């Protein structure tokens, strides 16, 4: 008997997922209460290109959602208030949000700016119940930031996230241990994180409309239509997800991208932009004390087709030059293959590792680059990002206006 109790306790996990409601918009509403209760959109002016970053719940009633082109949002709701937004403000609110969470538990994994997973296993003894702990967290966020958060509590990350999503706005939903399957079964497959429109269509084609049906679909069929992700989705559909809450520092990837004001084929402009984005990625990589092994280029063409191309570096690096040079190689290859004009360009790094005491340190050119990048970082921290520019990004000066010591990246609110 005791044996079984111990065994169950060993498997017992409680994870809380917290996500702020209409984050960017809500920060704007706190600053300007006149915006409360109105259809508000952060992303930029509707006559500019770019997409909706955040929409108030009032705007969502018109069918407006994140990632929708601003022009479409304007068509659906011309009376909406469009705000360009400012990343600095959201970063500040995000830091305060994460600091509140850290007061409740050290086991916090931030995801983006307004979202986090908390490993709350065993915290019942501190707060009476996990439900009470979630209420306390929500209350503090509301008292101190005037923002609303929604929380989901369950035995795994995937179920906790779905629960917080379903509870929005200002909600709290707890799925009891053992109830995961019955909780998920009736939900449409689109509610499962990782299932976008395309996968949803594939599943519909197979007659799979609910998460319950997905959980009992033959694995062989899912794998043949969806590859490896078919297997993961199959497990998640049963509420099985053994991903742990990972503490920060273990970021999996860093990326920056921008949508152009006008689609372009101008090679030197594309290269300059790519260098600039690479420098922004490199600077964050060094700030986090990580090096990257994998570099990924992202391009979106006029017809909205989006491609990504990746390359693994022979040795992990945090140098702007390594990121940019690899990105440029991938870009040149892509430009040779596809003649369409480009709408969006982005660069990302992944497969992040702790800098090792590698042989490269003996290599004086790598050492020189490292020194150079750190010196540039120090100047930029003091005087702004564009205070120092390589000859190749200077071209951007004539095209973009500089704000906050940087070039605005679309969506402007995401410039950083
Ligand atoms: P979300 O949490 O996905 O969205 P939200 O907080 O606006 O709304 P809710 O959680 O209530 O559904 O994203 C958090 C912020 O990240 C969002 O306020 C703006 C930004 N964001 C973008 O800039 N682009 C995007 O495509 C998405 C989804 C979010
Ligand atoms: Mg949110």
Short mmCIF file of C-alpha atoms and ligand atoms in Angstrom, two decimals:
data_model
loop_
_atom_site.label_atom_id
_atom_site.label_comp_id
_atom_site.label_asym_id
_atom_site.label_seq_id
_atom_site.Cartn_x
_atom_site.Cartn_y
_atom_site.Cartn_z
CA UNK A 1 0.00 0.00 0.00
CA UNK A 2 2.67 2.45 1.01
CA UNK A 3 4.57 1.43 -2.07
CA UNK A 4 1.72 2.60 -4.31
CA UNK A 5 1.32 5.93 -2.56
CA UNK A 6 5.01 6.63 -3.00
CA UNK A 7 4.87 5.59 -6.62
CA UNK A 8 1.93 7.87 -7.32
CA UNK A 9 3.60 10.76 -5.57
CA UNK A 10 6.69 10.26 -7.70
CA UNK A 11 4.57 10.63 -10.83
CA UNK A 12 2.49 13.46 -9.46
CA UNK A 13 3.20 16.71 -11.30
CA UNK A 14 1.25 19.96 -11.26
CA UNK A 15 2.00 22.61 -13.83
CA UNK A 16 0.47 26.05 -14.03
CA UNK A 17 0.38 28.02 -17.27
CA UNK A 18 -0.23 31.74 -16.98
CA UNK A 19 -0.86 34.09 -19.88
CA UNK A 20 -1.76 37.77 -19.73
CA UNK A 21 -4.96 38.78 -21.51
CA UNK A 22 -4.62 40.95 -24.63
CA UNK A 23 -1.19 41.90 -23.35
CA UNK A 24 0.05 44.74 -25.57
CA UNK A 25 -3.44 46.27 -25.77
CA UNK A 26 -3.96 46.01 -22.01
CA UNK A 27 -0.68 47.80 -21.32
CA UNK A 28 -1.90 50.62 -23.58
CA UNK A 29 -5.24 50.68 -21.76
CA UNK A 30 -3.56 50.97 -18.37
CA UNK A 31 -1.63 53.97 -19.66
CA UNK A 32 -4.66 55.49 -21.33
CA UNK A 33 -7.91 54.44 -19.57
CA UNK A 34 -9.89 56.15 -22.35
CA UNK A 35 -9.12 53.05 -24.44
CA UNK A 36 -10.86 50.67 -22.04
CA UNK A 37 -13.87 48.78 -23.37
CA UNK A 38 -13.08 49.78 -26.96
CA UNK A 39 -11.88 47.87 -30.01
CA UNK A 40 -8.15 48.53 -29.81
CA UNK A 41 -5.43 47.05 -31.99
CA UNK A 42 -1.68 47.21 -31.44
CA UNK A 43 0.41 46.61 -34.54
CA UNK A 44 0.56 49.85 -36.44
CA UNK A 45 -1.50 52.24 -38.48
CA UNK A 46 -4.00 50.51 -40.77
CA UNK A 47 -2.62 52.23 -43.86
CA UNK A 48 0.77 50.69 -43.19
CA UNK A 49 1.77 47.14 -43.93
CA UNK A 50 2.18 44.70 -41.12
CA UNK A 51 -0.04 42.62 -38.94
CA UNK A 52 -2.12 42.79 -35.78
CA UNK A 53 0.07 42.00 -32.77
CA UNK A 54 -2.64 42.23 -30.14
CA UNK A 55 -6.37 42.91 -30.30
CA UNK A 56 -8.67 43.83 -27.43
CA UNK A 57 -11.51 41.41 -26.74
CA UNK A 58 -13.89 44.07 -28.09
CA UNK A 59 -11.97 44.05 -31.40
CA UNK A 60 -12.01 40.25 -31.47
CA UNK A 61 -15.79 40.36 -31.65
CA UNK A 62 -15.34 41.71 -35.17
CA UNK A 63 -13.28 38.65 -36.11
CA UNK A 64 -9.96 40.41 -35.65
CA UNK A 65 -7.09 38.27 -34.37
CA UNK A 66 -3.30 38.32 -34.02
CA UNK A 67 -1.25 37.97 -37.21
CA UNK A 68 -4.13 39.29 -39.38
CA UNK A 69 -2.99 41.99 -41.86
CA UNK A 70 -3.79 45.46 -40.51
CA UNK A 71 -5.70 46.31 -43.68
CA UNK A 72 -8.06 43.36 -43.12
CA UNK A 73 -8.56 44.41 -39.50
CA UNK A 74 -9.46 47.89 -40.70
CA UNK A 75 -12.00 46.48 -43.16
CA UNK A 76 -13.63 44.43 -40.41
CA UNK A 77 -13.73 47.29 -37.92
CA UNK A 78 -12.90 50.76 -39.29
CA UNK A 79 -13.79 52.40 -35.97
CA UNK A 80 -11.08 50.42 -34.13
CA UNK A 81 -8.26 52.39 -32.55
CA UNK A 82 -4.94 51.42 -34.13
CA UNK A 83 -1.81 51.91 -32.05
CA UNK A 84 1.77 51.44 -33.13
CA UNK A 85 2.91 50.46 -29.67
CA UNK A 86 6.31 50.49 -28.08
CA UNK A 87 8.31 47.44 -27.26
CA UNK A 88 10.12 49.12 -24.35
CA UNK A 89 6.81 49.51 -22.49
CA UNK A 90 5.85 45.87 -23.00
CA UNK A 91 9.27 44.66 -21.96
CA UNK A 92 8.98 46.64 -18.77
CA UNK A 93 5.53 45.23 -17.98
CA UNK A 94 6.78 41.75 -18.85
CA UNK A 95 9.68 42.02 -16.42
CA UNK A 96 7.35 43.10 -13.64
CA UNK A 97 5.00 40.21 -14.47
CA UNK A 98 7.85 37.67 -14.35
CA UNK A 99 9.10 39.18 -11.08
CA UNK A 100 5.69 38.60 -9.48
CA UNK A 101 5.73 34.96 -10.60
CA UNK A 102 9.23 34.55 -9.20
CA UNK A 103 7.91 35.63 -5.79
CA UNK A 104 5.65 32.56 -5.77
CA UNK A 105 8.08 29.91 -6.99
CA UNK A 106 11.61 29.73 -8.36
CA UNK A 107 10.44 27.17 -10.92
CA UNK A 108 9.31 29.58 -13.61
CA UNK A 109 9.84 29.12 -17.33
CA UNK A 110 9.03 32.36 -19.15
CA UNK A 111 7.70 31.93 -22.67
CA UNK A 112 7.84 35.10 -24.70
CA UNK A 113 6.75 38.19 -22.86
CA UNK A 114 3.37 37.45 -21.36
CA UNK A 115 3.35 33.76 -20.72
CA UNK A 116 5.03 31.34 -18.32
CA UNK A 117 4.91 27.79 -17.08
CA UNK A 118 5.31 27.20 -13.35
CA UNK A 119 6.16 23.86 -11.81
CA UNK A 120 3.87 24.02 -8.79
CA UNK A 121 4.17 20.39 -7.72
CA UNK A 122 3.90 20.24 -3.94
CA UNK A 123 3.03 23.90 -3.49
CA UNK A 124 -0.36 22.96 -2.00
CA UNK A 125 1.31 22.90 1.40
CA UNK A 126 2.37 26.54 1.04
CA UNK A 127 -0.82 28.05 -0.35
CA UNK A 128 -3.54 25.67 0.85
CA UNK A 129 -4.23 24.57 -2.72
CA UNK A 130 -2.87 25.21 -6.18
CA UNK A 131 -6.18 26.87 -6.97
CA UNK A 132 -5.55 29.35 -4.15
CA UNK A 133 -1.99 29.90 -5.32
CA UNK A 134 -3.28 30.77 -8.80
CA UNK A 135 -5.85 33.16 -7.33
CA UNK A 136 -3.12 34.89 -5.31
CA UNK A 137 -0.93 35.27 -8.40
CA UNK A 138 -3.80 36.68 -10.45
CA UNK A 139 -4.67 39.08 -7.67
CA UNK A 140 -1.12 40.43 -7.39
CA UNK A 141 -0.87 40.90 -11.14
CA UNK A 142 -4.11 42.80 -11.04
CA UNK A 143 -3.21 44.91 -8.03
CA UNK A 144 0.28 45.83 -9.16
CA UNK A 145 0.09 45.89 -12.94
CA UNK A 146 -3.64 46.48 -13.45
CA UNK A 147 -3.51 43.62 -15.94
CA UNK A 148 -5.57 40.43 -16.11
CA UNK A 149 -4.02 37.01 -16.35
CA UNK A 150 -5.57 33.65 -17.13
CA UNK A 151 -4.26 30.47 -15.58
CA UNK A 152 -4.53 26.77 -16.31
CA UNK A 153 -3.42 24.04 -13.93
CA UNK A 154 -2.90 20.42 -14.96
CA UNK A 155 -0.53 17.48 -14.88
CA UNK A 156 1.34 18.50 -18.04
CA UNK A 157 2.39 21.57 -19.98
CA UNK A 158 0.13 20.94 -22.93
CA UNK A 159 -3.02 20.49 -20.84
CA UNK A 160 -2.19 23.47 -18.59
CA UNK A 161 -1.79 25.67 -21.66
CA UNK A 162 -5.05 24.57 -23.21
CA UNK A 163 -6.78 25.12 -19.86
CA UNK A 164 -5.50 28.69 -19.51
CA UNK A 165 -6.49 29.42 -23.08
CA UNK A 166 -10.02 28.11 -22.55
CA UNK A 167 -10.42 30.09 -19.34
CA UNK A 168 -9.68 33.47 -21.00
CA UNK A 169 -10.26 36.26 -20.22
CA UNK A 170 -9.42 36.62 -16.52
CA UNK A 171 -9.98 32.91 -15.95
CA UNK A 172 -8.71 30.02 -13.92
CA UNK A 173 -9.25 26.42 -14.93
CA UNK A 174 -7.86 23.41 -13.15
CA UNK A 175 -7.89 19.93 -14.65
CA UNK A 176 -7.77 17.35 -11.88
CA UNK A 177 -5.14 14.65 -11.95
CA UNK A 178 -6.46 11.82 -14.12
CA UNK A 179 -9.10 13.96 -15.88
CA UNK A 180 -6.84 15.06 -18.74
CA UNK A 181 -8.28 12.75 -21.38
CA UNK A 182 -11.92 13.52 -20.67
CA UNK A 183 -11.12 17.24 -20.52
CA UNK A 184 -9.42 17.21 -23.92
CA UNK A 185 -11.66 14.73 -25.76
CA UNK A 186 -14.52 17.04 -26.85
CA UNK A 187 -12.29 19.95 -27.87
CA UNK A 188 -11.67 20.71 -31.57
CA UNK A 189 -8.19 19.68 -32.73
CA UNK A 190 -7.33 23.33 -33.44
CA UNK A 191 -7.13 23.89 -29.67
CA UNK A 192 -4.08 21.66 -29.41
CA UNK A 193 -0.89 23.78 -29.49
CA UNK A 194 1.05 23.03 -32.63
CA UNK A 195 -2.01 22.43 -34.78
CA UNK A 196 -2.30 25.29 -37.23
CA UNK A 197 -4.70 25.71 -40.10
CA UNK A 198 -2.71 23.40 -42.38
CA UNK A 199 -2.54 20.47 -39.94
CA UNK A 200 -6.16 21.05 -39.05
CA UNK A 201 -7.09 20.59 -42.72
CA UNK A 202 -5.05 17.39 -42.96
CA UNK A 203 -6.79 16.04 -39.85
CA UNK A 204 -10.23 17.09 -41.11
CA UNK A 205 -9.43 15.17 -44.29
CA UNK A 206 -8.86 12.09 -42.15
CA UNK A 207 -12.18 12.64 -40.37
CA UNK A 208 -10.45 13.77 -37.17
CA UNK A 209 -12.21 16.82 -35.78
CA UNK A 210 -11.77 16.47 -32.02
CA UNK A 211 -8.79 15.91 -29.77
CA UNK A 212 -10.50 12.73 -28.53
CA UNK A 213 -10.57 11.33 -32.05
CA UNK A 214 -6.95 12.32 -32.55
CA UNK A 215 -5.97 10.42 -29.39
CA UNK A 216 -7.42 7.16 -30.71
CA UNK A 217 -6.37 7.57 -34.36
CA UNK A 218 -3.88 4.93 -35.54
CA UNK A 219 -0.38 6.27 -34.99
CA UNK A 220 0.72 4.82 -38.33
CA UNK A 221 -1.82 6.97 -40.20
CA UNK A 222 -0.84 10.14 -38.31
CA UNK A 223 2.85 9.55 -38.91
CA UNK A 224 2.36 8.98 -42.60
CA UNK A 225 0.45 12.27 -42.97
CA UNK A 226 2.24 14.47 -40.44
CA UNK A 227 5.67 12.91 -39.97
CA UNK A 228 7.25 13.00 -36.51
CA UNK A 229 4.92 15.72 -35.30
CA UNK A 230 2.07 13.21 -35.80
CA UNK A 231 3.51 11.17 -32.96
CA UNK A 232 3.87 14.15 -30.63
CA UNK A 233 0.34 15.37 -31.35
CA UNK A 234 -0.98 11.87 -30.73
CA UNK A 235 0.61 11.83 -27.27
CA UNK A 236 -0.49 15.37 -26.48
CA UNK A 237 -4.04 14.51 -27.51
CA UNK A 238 -4.06 12.01 -24.63
CA UNK A 239 -2.66 14.64 -22.29
CA UNK A 240 0.73 12.91 -22.26
CA UNK A 241 3.54 15.43 -22.34
CA UNK A 242 6.70 14.86 -20.36
CA UNK A 243 8.33 18.21 -21.14
CA UNK A 244 9.66 19.67 -17.92
CA UNK A 245 9.41 23.28 -16.83
CA UNK A 246 12.76 24.64 -17.96
CA UNK A 247 14.36 27.47 -16.09
CA UNK A 248 15.53 30.51 -18.07
CA UNK A 249 18.88 30.56 -19.67
CA UNK A 250 17.80 27.46 -21.45
CA UNK A 251 16.19 29.50 -24.28
CA UNK A 252 15.85 27.34 -27.34
CA UNK A 253 16.12 29.97 -30.04
CA UNK A 254 16.42 33.69 -30.70
CA UNK A 255 15.20 35.37 -33.87
CA UNK A 256 14.44 38.73 -35.41
CA UNK A 257 12.42 39.45 -38.53
CA UNK A 258 10.92 42.35 -40.39
CA UNK A 259 8.24 42.93 -43.01
CA UNK A 260 9.22 45.50 -45.63
CA UNK A 261 7.12 48.56 -46.43
CA UNK A 262 7.26 47.41 -50.05
CA UNK A 263 8.18 43.98 -51.41
CA UNK A 264 11.73 44.05 -52.69
CA UNK A 265 14.26 42.26 -54.90
CA UNK A 266 17.04 44.73 -54.08
CA UNK A 267 19.87 42.36 -53.19
CA UNK A 268 22.09 44.83 -51.36
CA UNK A 269 19.15 46.15 -49.33
CA UNK A 270 18.16 42.59 -48.40
CA UNK A 271 21.73 41.85 -47.40
CA UNK A 272 22.01 45.02 -45.31
CA UNK A 273 18.76 44.20 -43.53
CA UNK A 274 19.90 40.65 -42.91
CA UNK A 275 23.16 41.92 -41.40
CA UNK A 276 21.26 44.29 -39.14
CA UNK A 277 18.91 41.52 -37.96
CA UNK A 278 21.91 39.22 -37.42
CA UNK A 279 23.54 41.82 -35.22
CA UNK A 280 20.39 42.11 -33.14
CA UNK A 281 20.25 38.34 -32.74
CA UNK A 282 23.98 38.16 -31.95
CA UNK A 283 23.71 40.85 -29.32
CA UNK A 284 20.89 39.02 -27.52
CA UNK A 285 22.73 35.74 -27.81
CA UNK A 286 25.77 37.23 -26.07
CA UNK A 287 23.57 38.92 -23.49
CA UNK A 288 22.17 35.50 -22.61
CA UNK A 289 25.65 34.02 -22.49
CA UNK A 290 24.91 31.44 -25.16
CA UNK A 291 26.42 30.31 -28.44
CA UNK A 292 24.45 28.90 -31.36
CA UNK A 293 25.07 25.90 -33.52
CA UNK A 294 22.25 26.35 -36.00
CA UNK A 295 21.38 29.40 -38.13
CA UNK A 296 18.03 29.72 -39.91
CA UNK A 297 16.99 32.16 -42.59
CA UNK A 298 13.31 32.90 -43.12
CA UNK A 299 11.84 34.51 -46.22
CA UNK A 300 8.28 35.32 -47.15
CA UNK A 301 7.56 36.06 -50.81
CA UNK A 302 4.98 38.33 -52.43
CA UNK A 303 2.51 35.44 -52.68
CA UNK A 304 2.98 34.81 -48.92
CA UNK A 305 4.84 31.55 -49.45
CA UNK A 306 7.24 31.28 -46.54
CA UNK A 307 10.46 29.31 -46.61
CA UNK A 308 13.13 28.59 -44.01
CA UNK A 309 16.66 27.41 -44.72
CA UNK A 310 18.99 26.22 -41.97
CA UNK A 311 22.65 25.46 -41.66
CA UNK A 312 24.63 23.95 -38.80
CA UNK A 313 27.88 25.69 -37.96
CA UNK A 314 31.04 23.60 -37.69
CA UNK A 315 31.50 25.15 -34.26
CA UNK A 316 29.03 26.98 -31.98
CA UNK A 317 29.44 30.76 -32.15
CA UNK A 318 27.97 33.97 -30.76
CA UNK A 319 29.62 36.26 -33.32
CA UNK A 320 27.45 38.57 -35.44
CA UNK A 321 29.72 37.77 -38.35
CA UNK A 322 29.13 34.01 -38.16
CA UNK A 323 25.36 34.53 -38.02
CA UNK A 324 25.32 37.10 -40.81
CA UNK A 325 27.72 35.27 -43.11
CA UNK A 326 25.76 32.04 -42.83
CA UNK A 327 22.49 33.93 -43.30
CA UNK A 328 23.89 35.66 -46.39
CA UNK A 329 25.00 32.38 -47.92
CA UNK A 330 21.52 30.98 -47.41
CA UNK A 331 19.99 34.18 -48.79
CA UNK A 332 22.12 34.15 -51.92
CA UNK A 333 21.15 30.56 -52.59
CA UNK A 334 17.47 31.34 -52.09
CA UNK A 335 17.67 34.40 -54.36
CA UNK A 336 19.17 32.24 -57.10
CA UNK A 337 16.31 29.75 -56.80
CA UNK A 338 13.29 32.03 -56.53
CA UNK A 339 12.72 35.24 -58.45
CA UNK A 340 9.68 36.56 -56.57
CA UNK A 341 10.04 39.78 -54.59
CA UNK A 342 10.45 39.41 -50.84
CA UNK A 343 7.97 40.62 -48.28
CA UNK A 344 9.59 39.51 -45.04
CA UNK A 345 13.07 38.51 -44.00
CA UNK A 346 14.19 37.01 -40.72
CA UNK A 347 17.13 35.27 -39.13
CA UNK A 348 17.23 33.00 -36.12
CA UNK A 349 19.66 30.93 -34.13
CA UNK A 350 18.90 27.68 -32.34
CA UNK A 351 20.59 24.68 -30.80
CA UNK A 352 22.02 27.00 -28.15
CA UNK A 353 24.85 25.86 -25.95
CA UNK A 354 26.96 27.21 -23.12
CA UNK A 355 30.19 28.62 -24.49
CA UNK A 356 32.76 25.92 -23.92
CA UNK A 357 36.46 26.42 -23.50
CA UNK A 358 36.92 25.42 -27.07
CA UNK A 359 39.90 25.22 -29.26
CA UNK A 360 38.59 28.27 -31.04
CA UNK A 361 39.86 30.31 -28.13
CA UNK A 362 43.32 29.45 -29.31
CA UNK A 363 42.42 30.69 -32.73
CA UNK A 364 43.37 34.33 -32.74
CA UNK A 365 40.85 35.38 -35.41
CA UNK A 366 37.94 33.95 -33.40
CA UNK A 367 39.36 35.62 -30.31
CA UNK A 368 39.63 38.95 -32.09
CA UNK A 369 36.02 38.70 -33.27
CA UNK A 370 34.86 37.91 -29.78
CA UNK A 371 36.65 40.95 -28.38
CA UNK A 372 35.29 43.17 -31.14
CA UNK A 373 31.69 42.03 -30.57
CA UNK A 374 31.92 42.62 -26.84
CA UNK A 375 33.33 46.11 -27.37
CA UNK A 376 30.48 46.87 -29.79
CA UNK A 377 27.96 45.54 -27.24
CA UNK A 378 29.31 47.90 -24.58
CA UNK A 379 29.07 50.94 -26.83
CA UNK A 380 25.57 49.99 -27.93
CA UNK A 381 24.40 49.48 -24.35
CA UNK A 382 25.51 53.01 -23.62
CA UNK A 383 24.58 54.90 -26.79
CA UNK A 384 21.94 52.80 -28.58
CA UNK A 385 22.09 50.12 -31.20
CA UNK A 386 22.69 52.32 -34.22
CA UNK A 387 25.49 54.27 -32.51
CA UNK A 388 27.81 51.79 -34.13
CA UNK A 389 27.19 50.33 -37.55
CA UNK A 390 29.09 48.21 -39.96
CA UNK A 391 29.52 49.77 -43.41
CA UNK A 392 27.07 47.25 -44.80
CA UNK A 393 24.11 48.25 -42.65
CA UNK A 394 24.64 52.01 -43.07
CA UNK A 395 22.48 51.88 -46.21
CA UNK A 396 19.47 51.32 -43.98
CA UNK A 397 19.89 54.84 -42.60
CA UNK A 398 18.45 56.32 -45.81
CA UNK A 399 15.46 54.01 -45.77
CA UNK A 400 14.35 53.62 -42.17
CA UNK A 401 13.96 56.27 -39.57
CA UNK A 402 15.82 55.48 -36.37
CA UNK A 403 13.86 55.13 -33.16
CA UNK A 404 15.01 54.25 -29.66
CA UNK A 405 18.53 53.85 -31.00
CA UNK A 406 17.50 51.22 -33.56
CA UNK A 407 15.69 50.68 -36.84
CA UNK A 408 12.05 49.82 -36.35
CA UNK A 409 11.28 46.25 -37.29
CA UNK A 410 7.76 45.44 -38.35
CA UNK A 411 5.61 45.00 -36.33
CA UNK A 412 6.98 48.28 -34.88
CA UNK A 413 5.86 47.18 -31.44
CA UNK A 414 8.23 44.23 -31.68
CA UNK A 415 11.33 46.31 -32.52
CA UNK A 416 14.10 45.38 -30.20
P1 LIG B 1 -0.70 36.35 -26.89
O1 LIG B 1 -0.68 35.95 -25.46
O2 LIG B 1 -0.80 35.27 -27.92
O3 LIG B 1 -1.90 37.33 -27.18
P2 LIG B 1 -2.56 38.45 -26.25
O4 LIG B 1 -1.91 38.50 -24.92
O5 LIG B 1 -2.61 39.73 -27.01
O6 LIG B 1 -4.04 37.94 -26.12
P3 LIG B 1 -4.61 36.69 -25.26
O7 LIG B 1 -3.46 36.05 -24.57
O8 LIG B 1 -5.59 37.27 -24.32
O9 LIG B 1 -5.25 35.78 -26.26
O10 LIG B 1 0.59 37.18 -27.23
C1 LIG B 1 1.17 38.08 -26.29
C2 LIG B 1 1.65 39.34 -26.96
O11 LIG B 1 2.62 39.00 -27.95
C3 LIG B 1 0.56 40.08 -27.68
O12 LIG B 1 -0.12 41.02 -26.83
C4 LIG B 1 1.29 40.76 -28.79
C5 LIG B 1 2.47 39.85 -29.08
N1 LIG B 1 2.19 39.09 -30.31
C6 LIG B 1 2.65 39.57 -31.52
O13 LIG B 1 3.30 40.60 -31.56
N2 LIG B 1 2.37 38.89 -32.66
C7 LIG B 1 1.62 37.73 -32.66
O14 LIG B 1 1.36 37.14 -33.73
C8 LIG B 1 1.13 37.24 -31.41
C9 LIG B 1 0.30 35.99 -31.35
C10 LIG B 1 1.44 37.96 -30.26
MG1 LIG B 2 -1.59 36.77 -23.79
#
